[in-house]
Coordinates of C-alpha atoms in Angstrom, one line a residue:
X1 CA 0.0 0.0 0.0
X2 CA 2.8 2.3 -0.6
X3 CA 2.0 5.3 -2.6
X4 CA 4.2 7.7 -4.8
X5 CA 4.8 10.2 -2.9
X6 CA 7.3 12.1 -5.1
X7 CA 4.7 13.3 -7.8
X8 CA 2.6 15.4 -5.1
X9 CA 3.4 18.8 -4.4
X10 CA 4.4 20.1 -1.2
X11 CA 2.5 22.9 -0.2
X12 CA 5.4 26.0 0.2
X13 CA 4.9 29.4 0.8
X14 CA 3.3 31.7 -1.7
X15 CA 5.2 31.7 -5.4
X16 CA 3.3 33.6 -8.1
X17 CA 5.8 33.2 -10.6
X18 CA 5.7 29.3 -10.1
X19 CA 4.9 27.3 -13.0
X20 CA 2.9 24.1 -12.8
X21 CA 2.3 21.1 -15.5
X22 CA -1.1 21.3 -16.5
X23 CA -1.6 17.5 -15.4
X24 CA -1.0 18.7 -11.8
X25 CA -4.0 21.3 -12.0
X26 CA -7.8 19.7 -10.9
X27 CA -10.2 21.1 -13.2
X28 CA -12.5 23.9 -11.2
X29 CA -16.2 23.1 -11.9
X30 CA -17.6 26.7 -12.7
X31 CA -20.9 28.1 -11.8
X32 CA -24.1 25.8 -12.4
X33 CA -22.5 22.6 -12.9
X34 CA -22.8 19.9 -10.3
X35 CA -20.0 17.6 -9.0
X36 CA -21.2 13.9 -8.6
X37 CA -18.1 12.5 -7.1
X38 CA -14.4 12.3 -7.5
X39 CA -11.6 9.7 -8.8
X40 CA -8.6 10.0 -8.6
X41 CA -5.7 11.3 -11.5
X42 CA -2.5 11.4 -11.7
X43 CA -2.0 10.9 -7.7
X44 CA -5.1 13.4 -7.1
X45 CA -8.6 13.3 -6.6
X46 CA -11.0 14.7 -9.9
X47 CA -14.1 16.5 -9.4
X48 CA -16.3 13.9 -11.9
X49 CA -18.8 16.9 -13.8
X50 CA -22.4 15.6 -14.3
X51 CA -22.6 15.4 -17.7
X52 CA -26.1 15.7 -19.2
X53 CA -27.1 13.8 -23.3
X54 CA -26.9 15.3 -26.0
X55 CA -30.3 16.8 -27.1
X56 CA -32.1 14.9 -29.5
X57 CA -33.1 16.3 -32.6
X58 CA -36.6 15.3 -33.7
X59 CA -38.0 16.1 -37.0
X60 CA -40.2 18.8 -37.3
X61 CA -43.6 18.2 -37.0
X62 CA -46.0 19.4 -40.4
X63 CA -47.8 22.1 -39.1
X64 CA -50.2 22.3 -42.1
X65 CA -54.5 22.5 -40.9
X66 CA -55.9 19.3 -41.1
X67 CA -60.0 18.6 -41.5
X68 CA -61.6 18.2 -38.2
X69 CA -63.7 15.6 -39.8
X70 CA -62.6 13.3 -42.2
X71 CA -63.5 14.7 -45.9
X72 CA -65.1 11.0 -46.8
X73 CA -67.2 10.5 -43.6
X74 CA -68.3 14.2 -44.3
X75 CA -69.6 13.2 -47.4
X76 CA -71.6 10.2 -46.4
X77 CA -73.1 12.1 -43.6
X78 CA -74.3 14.8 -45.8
X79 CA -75.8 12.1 -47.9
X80 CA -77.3 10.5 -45.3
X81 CA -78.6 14.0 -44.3
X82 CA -79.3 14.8 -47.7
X83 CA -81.7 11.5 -48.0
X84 CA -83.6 12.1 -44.6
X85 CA -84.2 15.8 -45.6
X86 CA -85.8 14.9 -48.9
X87 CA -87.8 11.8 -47.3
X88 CA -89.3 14.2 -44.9
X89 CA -90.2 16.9 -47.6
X90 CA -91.7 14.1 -50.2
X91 CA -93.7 13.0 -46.7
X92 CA -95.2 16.4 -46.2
X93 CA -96.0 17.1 -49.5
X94 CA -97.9 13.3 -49.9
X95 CA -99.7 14.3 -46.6
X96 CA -100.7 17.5 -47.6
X97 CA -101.8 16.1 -51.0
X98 CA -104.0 13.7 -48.8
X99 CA -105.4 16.4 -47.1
X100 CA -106.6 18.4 -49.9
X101 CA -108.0 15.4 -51.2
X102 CA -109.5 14.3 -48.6
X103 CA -110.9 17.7 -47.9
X104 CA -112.2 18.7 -51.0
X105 CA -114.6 15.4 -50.9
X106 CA -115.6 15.9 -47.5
X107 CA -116.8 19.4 -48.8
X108 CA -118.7 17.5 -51.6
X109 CA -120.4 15.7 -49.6
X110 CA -121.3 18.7 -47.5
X111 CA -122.8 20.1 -50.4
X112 CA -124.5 17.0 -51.7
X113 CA -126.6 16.7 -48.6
X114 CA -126.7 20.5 -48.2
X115 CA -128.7 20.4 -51.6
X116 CA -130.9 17.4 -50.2
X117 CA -131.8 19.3 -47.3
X118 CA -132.6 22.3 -48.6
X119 CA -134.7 20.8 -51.5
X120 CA -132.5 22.7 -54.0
X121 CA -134.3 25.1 -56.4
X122 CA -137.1 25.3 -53.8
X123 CA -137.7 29.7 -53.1
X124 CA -136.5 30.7 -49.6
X125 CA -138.6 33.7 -47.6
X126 CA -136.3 36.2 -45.7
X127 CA -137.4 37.4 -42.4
X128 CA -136.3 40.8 -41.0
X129 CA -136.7 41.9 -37.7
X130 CA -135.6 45.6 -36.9
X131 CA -134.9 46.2 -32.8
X132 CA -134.6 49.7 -31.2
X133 CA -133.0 50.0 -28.0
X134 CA -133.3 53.5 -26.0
X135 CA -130.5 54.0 -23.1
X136 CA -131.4 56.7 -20.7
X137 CA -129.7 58.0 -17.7
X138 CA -128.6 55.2 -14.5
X139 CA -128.6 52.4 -16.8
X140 CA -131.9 52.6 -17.7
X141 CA -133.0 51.0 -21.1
X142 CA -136.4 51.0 -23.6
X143 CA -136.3 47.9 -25.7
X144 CA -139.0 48.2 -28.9
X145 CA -139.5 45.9 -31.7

């Protein structure tokens, strides 16, 4: 378990014109990066940097508007419309027909018995009745025929 201690420095007093191999020097981890451990180098210990992935490029999506509803289901609906709206219009013009028909014979037979009743070519006599009514004061009234 011996180590080499020959390679580590000494800590000495202050030297600013010293010069150092760059293999001596620990990287710094600057600002916003995040040590997750160390290891050890070249007879010191090396902050390990998280590293994150590379981001993944995806392809761009196709931003073009797209139908809501597909263009053939819109189609068959409107058909499908289509039919039930002219089935409902040939319905109420067959029913009204009916009606008229209907109608119109009912009214001939009104008339056929109308005819009947009255005897046809028959004279009538016309009665007239004239009625005079006098309102006075209190809600007092003279009725004369």
């Amino acid at each position: 378990m011996s180590t080499d201690h020959s390679r580590r420095k000494v800590a000495t007093a202050y030297e600013p014109t010293a010069v150092y191999p760059a293999a001596d020097l620990a990287p710094i981890p600057t600002e916003g990066t995040r040590v997750v451990g160390y290891r050890e180098y070249a007879g010191m210990l090396v902050p390990i940097i998280e590293a994150h992935p590379e981001p993944v490029m995806y392809q761009p999506r196709d931003l073009t508007p797209r139908p809501v509803i597909d263009p053939r289901a819109q189609v068959i609906a409107a058909s499908g419309i289509f039919a039930a709206g002219t089935g409902w219009g040939v319905a109420q013009v067959l029913s009204s027909l009916a009606a008229v028909g209907s109608g119109a014979l009912m009214w001939l037979a009104i008339a056929i018995v109308a005819a009947k009743v009255t005897g046809g070519s028959r004279g009538s006599t016309t009665n007239t009745t004239t009625v005079h009514n006098h309102n006075k004061w209190f809600g007092r009234s003279n009725t004369s025929a």
